[in-house]
Short mmCIF file of N, CA, C and O in Angstrom, two decimals:
data_model
loop_
_atom_site.label_atom_id
_atom_site.label_comp_id
_atom_site.label_asym_id
_atom_site.label_seq_id
_atom_site.Cartn_x
_atom_site.Cartn_y
_atom_site.Cartn_z
N MET A 1 -16.26 -24.86 0.35
CA MET A 1 -15.38 -24.37 1.23
C MET A 1 -14.51 -23.03 -0.14
O MET A 1 -13.71 -23.69 -0.54
N ILE A 2 -14.33 -22.18 1.07
CA ILE A 2 -13.70 -21.41 0.71
C ILE A 2 -12.52 -21.32 1.68
O ILE A 2 -12.47 -21.17 2.66
N SER A 3 -10.67 -20.94 1.02
CA SER A 3 -9.89 -21.13 1.54
C SER A 3 -8.75 -19.72 1.20
O SER A 3 -8.81 -19.36 0.80
N SER A 4 -8.19 -18.94 2.57
CA SER A 4 -7.18 -18.35 1.72
C SER A 4 -5.94 -17.82 3.05
O SER A 4 -6.18 -18.56 3.96
N LYS A 5 -4.76 -17.36 2.20
CA LYS A 5 -3.79 -17.98 2.93
C LYS A 5 -2.83 -16.23 3.41
O LYS A 5 -2.83 -15.77 2.96
N HIS A 6 -2.82 -16.52 4.87
CA HIS A 6 -1.81 -15.59 5.53
C HIS A 6 -0.22 -15.68 6.59
O HIS A 6 -0.32 -16.49 7.66
N GLY A 7 0.60 -16.08 5.67
CA GLY A 7 1.81 -16.48 6.24
C GLY A 7 1.39 -18.13 6.71
O GLY A 7 1.60 -19.15 5.66
N THR A 8 1.55 -18.02 7.35
CA THR A 8 1.66 -19.73 8.38
C THR A 8 0.17 -20.10 8.48
O THR A 8 0.35 -21.30 9.04
N MET A 9 -0.82 -19.23 8.28
CA MET A 9 -2.17 -19.84 9.18
C MET A 9 -2.49 -19.68 7.57
O MET A 9 -3.24 -18.84 6.60
N MET A 10 -3.79 -20.36 7.94
CA MET A 10 -4.81 -20.05 6.42
C MET A 10 -6.61 -20.41 7.35
O MET A 10 -6.93 -20.79 8.32
N GLU A 11 -7.35 -19.59 6.60
CA GLU A 11 -8.55 -19.57 6.83
C GLU A 11 -9.50 -20.17 6.09
O GLU A 11 -8.88 -20.41 4.86
N VAL A 12 -10.38 -20.86 6.70
CA VAL A 12 -11.04 -21.75 5.83
C VAL A 12 -12.46 -21.34 6.46
O VAL A 12 -13.05 -21.72 7.51
N ASP A 13 -13.80 -21.06 5.10
CA ASP A 13 -14.96 -20.94 5.22
C ASP A 13 -15.75 -21.87 4.71
O ASP A 13 -15.57 -21.96 3.72
N ILE A 14 -16.96 -22.49 6.20
CA ILE A 14 -17.54 -23.73 5.62
C ILE A 14 -19.11 -23.11 5.78
O ILE A 14 -19.89 -24.20 6.16
N HIS A 15 -18.79 -21.84 6.01
CA HIS A 15 -20.39 -20.94 5.96
C HIS A 15 -21.56 -21.92 4.20
O HIS A 15 -20.42 -22.42 3.55
N GLY A 16 -22.89 -22.61 4.90
CA GLY A 16 -23.69 -22.89 3.99
C GLY A 16 -23.35 -24.64 3.96
O GLY A 16 -24.61 -25.36 2.81
N LEU A 17 -22.59 -25.12 4.32
CA LEU A 17 -21.97 -26.99 4.00
C LEU A 17 -22.86 -27.70 5.31
O LEU A 17 -23.19 -26.52 6.44
N THR A 18 -23.04 -28.25 5.13
CA THR A 18 -24.14 -29.54 5.80
C THR A 18 -22.49 -29.50 6.87
O THR A 18 -21.46 -30.05 6.77
N ALA A 19 -22.83 -30.51 7.87
CA ALA A 19 -21.85 -30.75 8.73
C ALA A 19 -20.70 -32.06 8.05
O ALA A 19 -19.98 -31.77 8.84
N ASP A 20 -21.81 -32.83 7.72
CA ASP A 20 -21.25 -34.25 7.49
C ASP A 20 -20.36 -33.56 6.60
O ASP A 20 -18.95 -33.99 6.49
N ASP A 21 -20.83 -32.83 5.51
CA ASP A 21 -19.89 -32.12 4.22
C ASP A 21 -18.46 -31.23 4.50
O ASP A 21 -17.86 -31.54 4.20
N ALA A 22 -18.71 -30.64 5.79
CA ALA A 22 -17.49 -29.64 6.66
C ALA A 22 -17.20 -30.59 6.74
O ALA A 22 -15.43 -30.44 6.88
N ARG A 23 -17.23 -31.50 7.31
CA ARG A 23 -16.17 -32.43 8.99
C ARG A 23 -15.12 -33.33 7.46
O ARG A 23 -14.23 -33.48 7.75
N ARG A 24 -16.34 -33.66 6.11
CA ARG A 24 -15.15 -34.72 5.27
C ARG A 24 -14.32 -33.48 4.42
O ARG A 24 -12.95 -33.93 4.40
N GLN A 25 -14.95 -32.15 4.39
CA GLN A 25 -13.86 -31.46 3.96
C GLN A 25 -12.98 -30.61 4.27
O GLN A 25 -11.71 -30.40 4.27
N LEU A 26 -12.74 -31.32 5.65
CA LEU A 26 -11.97 -29.97 6.54
C LEU A 26 -11.32 -31.36 6.47
O LEU A 26 -9.72 -31.38 6.87
N GLU A 27 -11.42 -32.33 6.40
CA GLU A 27 -10.19 -33.51 7.34
C GLU A 27 -10.13 -33.79 5.80
O GLU A 27 -8.47 -33.69 5.96
N GLN A 28 -10.49 -34.02 4.28
CA GLN A 28 -9.42 -33.77 3.07
C GLN A 28 -8.25 -32.52 3.39
O GLN A 28 -7.06 -32.57 2.81
N PHE A 29 -8.92 -31.61 3.84
CA PHE A 29 -7.96 -30.51 3.72
C PHE A 29 -6.91 -30.43 4.70
O PHE A 29 -5.74 -29.55 4.59
N LEU A 30 -7.38 -30.84 5.73
CA LEU A 30 -5.84 -31.70 6.19
C LEU A 30 -5.11 -32.30 6.23
O LEU A 30 -3.82 -31.66 6.87
N SER A 31 -5.81 -33.31 5.70
CA SER A 31 -4.33 -34.38 5.10
C SER A 31 -3.96 -33.45 4.24
O SER A 31 -2.09 -34.27 3.90
N ARG A 32 -3.45 -32.52 3.19
CA ARG A 32 -3.34 -31.96 2.29
C ARG A 32 -2.50 -30.70 2.64
O ARG A 32 -1.96 -30.33 2.27
N VAL A 33 -2.98 -29.97 3.34
CA VAL A 33 -2.43 -28.83 3.71
C VAL A 33 -0.92 -28.80 3.65
O VAL A 33 -0.83 -29.82 4.18
N ALA A 34 -0.22 -28.04 3.32
CA ALA A 34 1.75 -27.91 3.45
C ALA A 34 1.73 -27.85 4.86
O ALA A 34 1.39 -27.52 6.32
N PRO A 35 3.46 -28.30 4.84
CA PRO A 35 3.33 -28.37 5.97
C PRO A 35 4.02 -27.26 6.81
O PRO A 35 3.96 -27.11 8.59
N SER A 36 4.05 -26.45 6.45
CA SER A 36 4.68 -24.69 6.79
C SER A 36 3.52 -24.31 7.39
O SER A 36 3.58 -23.48 8.05
N ILE A 37 2.00 -25.06 7.28
CA ILE A 37 0.96 -23.94 7.62
C ILE A 37 0.97 -24.58 9.70
O ILE A 37 0.72 -25.67 9.60
N THR A 38 0.64 -23.62 10.01
CA THR A 38 1.01 -23.93 11.13
C THR A 38 -0.36 -23.69 12.36
O THR A 38 -1.10 -24.23 13.72
N GLU A 39 -1.49 -23.26 11.67
CA GLU A 39 -2.84 -22.63 12.28
C GLU A 39 -4.17 -22.39 11.12
O GLU A 39 -3.64 -21.93 10.27
N VAL A 40 -5.10 -23.17 11.43
CA VAL A 40 -6.58 -23.07 10.30
C VAL A 40 -7.17 -22.10 11.25
O VAL A 40 -7.25 -22.95 12.35
N VAL A 41 -7.50 -21.44 10.64
CA VAL A 41 -8.85 -21.13 11.58
C VAL A 41 -10.34 -21.14 10.61
O VAL A 41 -10.24 -20.57 9.12
N VAL A 42 -11.15 -22.00 11.47
CA VAL A 42 -12.26 -22.27 10.60
C VAL A 42 -13.19 -20.75 11.29
O VAL A 42 -13.81 -20.43 12.31
N ILE A 43 -14.32 -20.58 10.04
CA ILE A 43 -15.20 -20.03 10.31
C ILE A 43 -16.15 -20.76 9.69
O ILE A 43 -16.45 -20.99 8.54
N HIS A 44 -17.27 -20.90 10.57
CA HIS A 44 -18.47 -21.43 10.55
C HIS A 44 -19.35 -20.72 10.84
O HIS A 44 -20.35 -21.31 10.65
N GLY A 45 -19.89 -19.89 11.52
CA GLY A 45 -20.53 -18.48 12.00
C GLY A 45 -21.29 -18.73 13.14
O GLY A 45 -20.62 -20.16 13.77
N TYR A 46 -22.10 -18.07 13.44
CA TYR A 46 -22.49 -19.18 14.91
C TYR A 46 -24.20 -18.20 14.89
O TYR A 46 -24.94 -18.87 15.58
N ASN A 47 -24.34 -17.45 14.32
CA ASN A 47 -26.17 -16.60 14.57
C ASN A 47 -26.62 -17.86 14.02
O ASN A 47 -28.11 -17.65 13.69
N GLY A 48 -26.37 -18.50 12.32
CA GLY A 48 -27.62 -19.00 12.15
C GLY A 48 -27.75 -20.68 12.27
O GLY A 48 -27.85 -21.23 12.23
N GLY A 49 -26.88 -20.72 13.76
CA GLY A 49 -27.36 -21.61 14.49
C GLY A 49 -25.84 -22.42 14.53
O GLY A 49 -24.66 -21.79 14.47
N GLN A 50 -25.54 -22.94 15.10
CA GLN A 50 -24.31 -23.76 15.92
C GLN A 50 -24.52 -25.33 15.38
O GLN A 50 -23.20 -25.80 15.90
N VAL A 51 -24.56 -25.86 14.41
CA VAL A 51 -24.84 -27.02 14.29
C VAL A 51 -22.53 -26.96 13.86
O VAL A 51 -21.96 -27.52 13.92
N LEU A 52 -22.61 -26.73 12.85
CA LEU A 52 -21.01 -26.11 12.13
C LEU A 52 -20.45 -26.28 13.31
O LEU A 52 -19.00 -26.24 13.18
N MET A 53 -20.85 -25.16 14.03
CA MET A 53 -19.29 -24.63 15.38
C MET A 53 -19.35 -25.27 16.47
O MET A 53 -18.76 -26.41 16.67
N ASN A 54 -20.37 -26.77 16.56
CA ASN A 54 -20.09 -27.91 17.61
C ASN A 54 -19.51 -29.02 16.72
O ASN A 54 -18.71 -29.61 17.24
N MET A 55 -19.73 -29.09 15.67
CA MET A 55 -18.68 -30.13 14.90
C MET A 55 -17.37 -29.91 15.29
O MET A 55 -16.85 -30.74 14.76
N VAL A 56 -17.34 -28.84 14.47
CA VAL A 56 -15.88 -28.16 14.23
C VAL A 56 -15.10 -28.52 15.97
O VAL A 56 -14.09 -29.09 16.06
N ARG A 57 -15.98 -27.72 16.82
CA ARG A 57 -15.15 -28.08 18.42
C ARG A 57 -15.08 -29.06 18.91
O ARG A 57 -14.57 -29.20 19.70
N ASN A 58 -16.30 -29.99 18.40
CA ASN A 58 -16.23 -31.62 19.38
C ASN A 58 -16.57 -32.74 18.54
O ASN A 58 -15.89 -33.57 19.45
N GLN A 59 -16.44 -32.30 17.49
CA GLN A 59 -16.61 -33.76 16.31
C GLN A 59 -15.23 -33.83 15.84
O GLN A 59 -15.24 -35.08 14.96
N LEU A 60 -14.67 -32.59 14.99
CA LEU A 60 -13.79 -32.92 14.38
C LEU A 60 -12.38 -33.15 15.07
O LEU A 60 -11.98 -33.00 15.71
N LYS A 61 -11.73 -34.20 14.46
CA LYS A 61 -11.19 -35.43 14.58
C LYS A 61 -9.70 -35.47 13.58
O LYS A 61 -10.12 -35.94 12.15
N HIS A 62 -8.63 -35.16 13.64
CA HIS A 62 -7.37 -35.27 12.45
C HIS A 62 -6.16 -35.12 12.90
O HIS A 62 -5.95 -34.80 13.99
N PRO A 63 -5.17 -36.46 12.66
CA PRO A 63 -3.74 -36.73 13.35
C PRO A 63 -3.16 -35.22 13.29
O PRO A 63 -2.25 -34.96 13.84
N ARG A 64 -3.56 -34.48 12.11
CA ARG A 64 -2.46 -33.24 12.52
C ARG A 64 -2.74 -31.75 13.39
O ARG A 64 -2.42 -31.09 13.98
N ILE A 65 -4.61 -32.37 13.96
CA ILE A 65 -4.96 -31.38 15.19
C ILE A 65 -4.26 -31.36 16.76
O ILE A 65 -4.00 -32.52 16.78
N ALA A 66 -3.07 -30.49 16.73
CA ALA A 66 -2.67 -30.13 18.23
C ALA A 66 -3.84 -29.74 19.29
O ALA A 66 -3.49 -30.62 20.17
N SER A 67 -4.55 -28.81 18.74
CA SER A 67 -5.77 -28.20 19.84
C SER A 67 -6.56 -27.40 19.04
O SER A 67 -5.55 -26.87 17.58
N LYS A 68 -7.54 -27.51 19.34
CA LYS A 68 -8.03 -26.30 19.33
C LYS A 68 -8.53 -24.57 20.09
O LYS A 68 -8.44 -25.48 21.72
N MET A 69 -8.71 -24.39 19.74
CA MET A 69 -8.61 -22.86 20.63
C MET A 69 -10.02 -21.80 20.19
O MET A 69 -10.99 -21.41 19.34
N ILE A 70 -10.97 -21.57 21.37
CA ILE A 70 -12.22 -20.74 20.95
C ILE A 70 -11.77 -19.42 20.57
O ILE A 70 -10.94 -18.73 21.43
N SER A 71 -11.81 -18.76 19.85
CA SER A 71 -11.91 -17.66 19.44
C SER A 71 -12.63 -16.74 19.60
O SER A 71 -13.84 -17.01 20.14
N LEU A 72 -12.42 -15.33 20.44
CA LEU A 72 -13.22 -14.43 20.51
C LEU A 72 -14.18 -13.88 20.23
O LEU A 72 -15.22 -13.56 20.38
N ASN A 73 -14.11 -14.28 18.61
CA ASN A 73 -15.15 -14.27 17.99
C ASN A 73 -15.79 -15.27 17.89
O ASN A 73 -15.19 -16.86 17.56
N SER A 74 -17.27 -15.66 18.33
CA SER A 74 -17.46 -17.24 18.55
C SER A 74 -18.17 -17.57 16.89
O SER A 74 -18.19 -18.79 17.19
N GLY A 75 -17.63 -16.98 16.12
CA GLY A 75 -17.86 -17.55 14.58
C GLY A 75 -16.56 -18.38 14.12
O GLY A 75 -16.87 -18.90 13.02
N GLN A 76 -15.84 -18.35 15.05
CA GLN A 76 -14.42 -18.95 14.52
C GLN A 76 -13.98 -19.96 15.29
O GLN A 76 -14.36 -19.83 16.64
N THR A 77 -13.51 -20.59 14.98
CA THR A 77 -12.84 -21.36 15.98
C THR A 77 -11.13 -21.83 15.40
O THR A 77 -10.82 -21.90 14.17
N ARG A 78 -10.17 -21.54 16.27
CA ARG A 78 -8.67 -21.35 15.60
C ARG A 78 -7.80 -23.46 16.02
O ARG A 78 -8.44 -23.56 17.22
N ILE A 79 -7.93 -23.72 15.33
CA ILE A 79 -6.93 -25.54 14.96
C ILE A 79 -5.27 -25.01 14.86
O ILE A 79 -4.70 -24.27 13.76
N LEU A 80 -4.09 -25.47 15.85
CA LEU A 80 -3.06 -25.33 15.84
C LEU A 80 -2.13 -26.66 15.19
O LEU A 80 -3.48 -27.63 16.31
N LEU A 81 -1.61 -26.61 14.66
CA LEU A 81 -1.27 -28.03 13.38
C LEU A 81 -0.33 -28.52 14.56
O LEU A 81 0.70 -27.67 14.64
N LYS A 82 0.08 -30.14 14.34
CA LYS A 82 1.48 -30.51 14.66
C LYS A 82 1.76 -30.47 13.05
O LYS A 82 1.43 -30.60 12.35
N PRO A 83 3.32 -30.53 13.68
CA PRO A 83 4.25 -30.78 11.91
C PRO A 83 3.75 -31.77 11.29
O PRO A 83 3.40 -32.75 11.87
N LYS A 84 4.25 -32.21 9.92
CA LYS A 84 3.51 -33.20 9.01
C LYS A 84 4.67 -34.42 9.25
O LYS A 84 5.45 -33.78 9.39
N PRO A 85 4.53 -35.13 9.63
CA PRO A 85 5.41 -35.77 9.64
C PRO A 85 6.35 -36.78 8.43
O PRO A 85 5.83 -36.26 7.77
#
């Protein structure tokens, strides 16, 4: 999993991971991400299959997730975060 920071937004690329590994790594990432981060863009791809996309959009759960937004780019999902308690 590769990540990069852009102000209060982070991009996370989960290409090449299995759905289980990606879910586990994203849950750990969301637990550790700085309180200043308000949005995470997950790059899961689209053309190689929709398993990762479906996992992010339908199965990924975490207390910091406020909402998920489908991007105009089918290979990405935007996750808006709640403030850290």
